[in-house]
XYZ file of C-alpha atoms in Angstrom:
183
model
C 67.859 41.421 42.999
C 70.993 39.622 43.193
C 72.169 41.809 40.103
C 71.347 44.794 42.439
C 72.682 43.360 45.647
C 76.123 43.224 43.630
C 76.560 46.459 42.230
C 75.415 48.048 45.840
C 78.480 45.914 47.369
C 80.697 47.950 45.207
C 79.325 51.280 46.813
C 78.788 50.196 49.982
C 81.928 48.157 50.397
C 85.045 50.085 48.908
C 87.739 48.574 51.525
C 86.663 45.302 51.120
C 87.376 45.592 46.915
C 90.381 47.585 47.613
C 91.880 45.281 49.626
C 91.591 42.141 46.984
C 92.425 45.068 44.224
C 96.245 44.888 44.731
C 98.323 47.583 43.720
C 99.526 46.589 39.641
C 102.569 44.855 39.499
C 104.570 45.663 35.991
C 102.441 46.866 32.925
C 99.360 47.466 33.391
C 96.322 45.957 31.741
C 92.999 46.863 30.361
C 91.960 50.424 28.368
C 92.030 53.820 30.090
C 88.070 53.823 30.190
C 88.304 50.560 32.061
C 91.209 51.690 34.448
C 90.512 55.582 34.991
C 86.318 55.441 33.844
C 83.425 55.540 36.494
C 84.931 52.122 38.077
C 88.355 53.218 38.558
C 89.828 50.925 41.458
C 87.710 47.899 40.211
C 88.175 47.738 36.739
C 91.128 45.669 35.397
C 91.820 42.276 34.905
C 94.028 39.272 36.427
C 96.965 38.074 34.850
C 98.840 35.247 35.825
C 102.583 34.594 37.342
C 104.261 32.847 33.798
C 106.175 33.953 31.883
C 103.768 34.362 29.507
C 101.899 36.962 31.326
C 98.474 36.416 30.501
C 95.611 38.211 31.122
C 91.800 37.268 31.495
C 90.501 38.112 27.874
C 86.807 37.465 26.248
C 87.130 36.008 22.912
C 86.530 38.331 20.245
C 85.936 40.931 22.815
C 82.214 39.267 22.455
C 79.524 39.841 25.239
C 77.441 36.142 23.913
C 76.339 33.414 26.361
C 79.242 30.866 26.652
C 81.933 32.766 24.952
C 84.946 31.240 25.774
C 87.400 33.478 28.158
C 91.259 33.267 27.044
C 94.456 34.003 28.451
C 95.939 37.037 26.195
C 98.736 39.089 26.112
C 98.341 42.332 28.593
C 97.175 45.100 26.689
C 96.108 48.545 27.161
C 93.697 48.485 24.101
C 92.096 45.774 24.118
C 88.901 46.058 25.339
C 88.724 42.506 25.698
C 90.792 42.679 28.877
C 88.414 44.832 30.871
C 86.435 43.390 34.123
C 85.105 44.987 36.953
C 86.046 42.526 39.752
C 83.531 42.880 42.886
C 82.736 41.013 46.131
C 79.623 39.052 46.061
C 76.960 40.952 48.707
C 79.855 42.997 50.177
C 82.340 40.675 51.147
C 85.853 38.682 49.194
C 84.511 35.582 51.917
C 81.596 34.984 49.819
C 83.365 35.457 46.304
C 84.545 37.729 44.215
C 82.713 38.267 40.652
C 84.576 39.350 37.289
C 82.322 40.875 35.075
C 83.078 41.599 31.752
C 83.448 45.661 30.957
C 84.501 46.492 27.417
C 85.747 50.149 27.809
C 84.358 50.304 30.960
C 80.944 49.056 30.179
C 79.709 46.571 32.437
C 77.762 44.065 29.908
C 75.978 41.595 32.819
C 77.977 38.856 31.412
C 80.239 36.858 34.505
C 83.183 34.767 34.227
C 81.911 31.590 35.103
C 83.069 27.567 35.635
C 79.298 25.677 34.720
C 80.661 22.492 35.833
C 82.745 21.244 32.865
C 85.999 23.259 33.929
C 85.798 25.884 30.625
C 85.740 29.365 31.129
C 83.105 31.011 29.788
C 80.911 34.195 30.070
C 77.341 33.469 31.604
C 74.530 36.275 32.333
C 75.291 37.121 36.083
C 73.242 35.829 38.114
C 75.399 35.418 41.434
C 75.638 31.645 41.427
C 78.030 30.034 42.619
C 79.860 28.888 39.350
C 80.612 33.018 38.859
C 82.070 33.173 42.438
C 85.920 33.035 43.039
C 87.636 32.858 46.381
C 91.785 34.233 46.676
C 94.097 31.942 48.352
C 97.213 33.883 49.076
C 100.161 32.095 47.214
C 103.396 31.571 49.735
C 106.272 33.564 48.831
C 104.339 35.226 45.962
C 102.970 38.575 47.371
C 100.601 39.830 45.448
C 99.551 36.511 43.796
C 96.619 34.131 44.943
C 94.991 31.310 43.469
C 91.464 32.175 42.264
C 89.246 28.745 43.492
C 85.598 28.051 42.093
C 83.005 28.014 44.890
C 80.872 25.340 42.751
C 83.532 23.503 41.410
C 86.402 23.959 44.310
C 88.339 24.332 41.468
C 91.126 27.034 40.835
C 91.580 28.875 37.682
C 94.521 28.245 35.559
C 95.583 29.767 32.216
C 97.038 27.461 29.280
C 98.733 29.243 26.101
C 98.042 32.244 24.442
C 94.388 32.415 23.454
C 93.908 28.936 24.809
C 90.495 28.776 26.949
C 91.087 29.106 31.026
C 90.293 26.482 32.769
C 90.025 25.212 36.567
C 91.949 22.173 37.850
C 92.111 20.467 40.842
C 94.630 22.328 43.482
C 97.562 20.572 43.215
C 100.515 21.006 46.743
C 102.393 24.004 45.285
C 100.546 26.137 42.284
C 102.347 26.134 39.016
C 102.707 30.202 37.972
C 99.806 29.562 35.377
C 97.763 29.004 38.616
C 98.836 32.360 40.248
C 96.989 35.863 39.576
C 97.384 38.999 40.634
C 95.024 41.908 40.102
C 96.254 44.435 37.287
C 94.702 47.795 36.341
């Protein structure tokens, strides 16, 4: 049900996913059956404000239980870079959900925080370890921390194909801690 109630946000809630999908900023990220397939507008990724410019990225491009997500290099063939991002039940105040879409394909497998502060892909189930809340970041339009509604912990990236993590919010976010939506 809660898998349903999700995917009937998406249709029944456009504005409220355009809104938190922000306009790409640089190169864009993800394939062109993520970005221009049957979730066009939703399907993307987040990368982060470093000078690194990572991207969310499943390991492996892998679809398993508690494969680790990594920060990776933006790419526009790399499957492993694809997420449709939706609001839980409708609306960004409740969370917003990335769910893993290789090529466009939504597998059922959620970025989620289970408590230990790893990244990692879980079933979706619309707990609140797979729900993410934007915090706008001050004098970085466009960018917003991503904070864990379990955990109250925001996501930050580490080095290339190192596993994202959450940390406690420090007073100013360090551009590892600052995403924008790409796609």
């Amino acid at each position: 049900m809660i898998k349903a109630k999700v995917l009937l946000a998406a249709i029944a809630a456009p504005a409220t996913i355009a809104v938190l999908a922000f306009a790409a900023q640089g190169a864009q990220a993800s394939t062109a059956a993520c970005t221009r397939g049957a979730y066009s507008g939703y399907c993307g990724t987040q990368a982060n404000n470093a000078s690194t410019d990572l991207v969310l990225d499943s390991a492996g491009q892998k679809t398993t239980t508690n494969n680790k997500v990594i920060g990776w290099p933006n790419s526009t063939t790399d499957p492993g870079t694809d997420w449709v991002q939706l609001a839980f039940g409708g609306s960004a105040a409740h969370g917003v959900m990335w769910i893993f879409a290789p090529n466009g394909l939504i597998s059922n497998m959620c970025a989620a925080d289970p408590g230990d502060n790893h990244i990692v892909l879980r079933a979706c189930n619309g707990s609140n370890f797979q729900r993410w809340v934007a915090t706008p970041v001050s004098g970085q339009a466009g960018f917003q921390t991503w904070t864990n509604l379990a955990t109250h912990k925001i996501l930050q990236s580490g080095a290339r194909g190192g596993q994202l993590i959450t940390v406690t919010r420090p007073a100013t976010p360090a551009p590892s801690e600052q995403w924008r939506f790409v796609g």
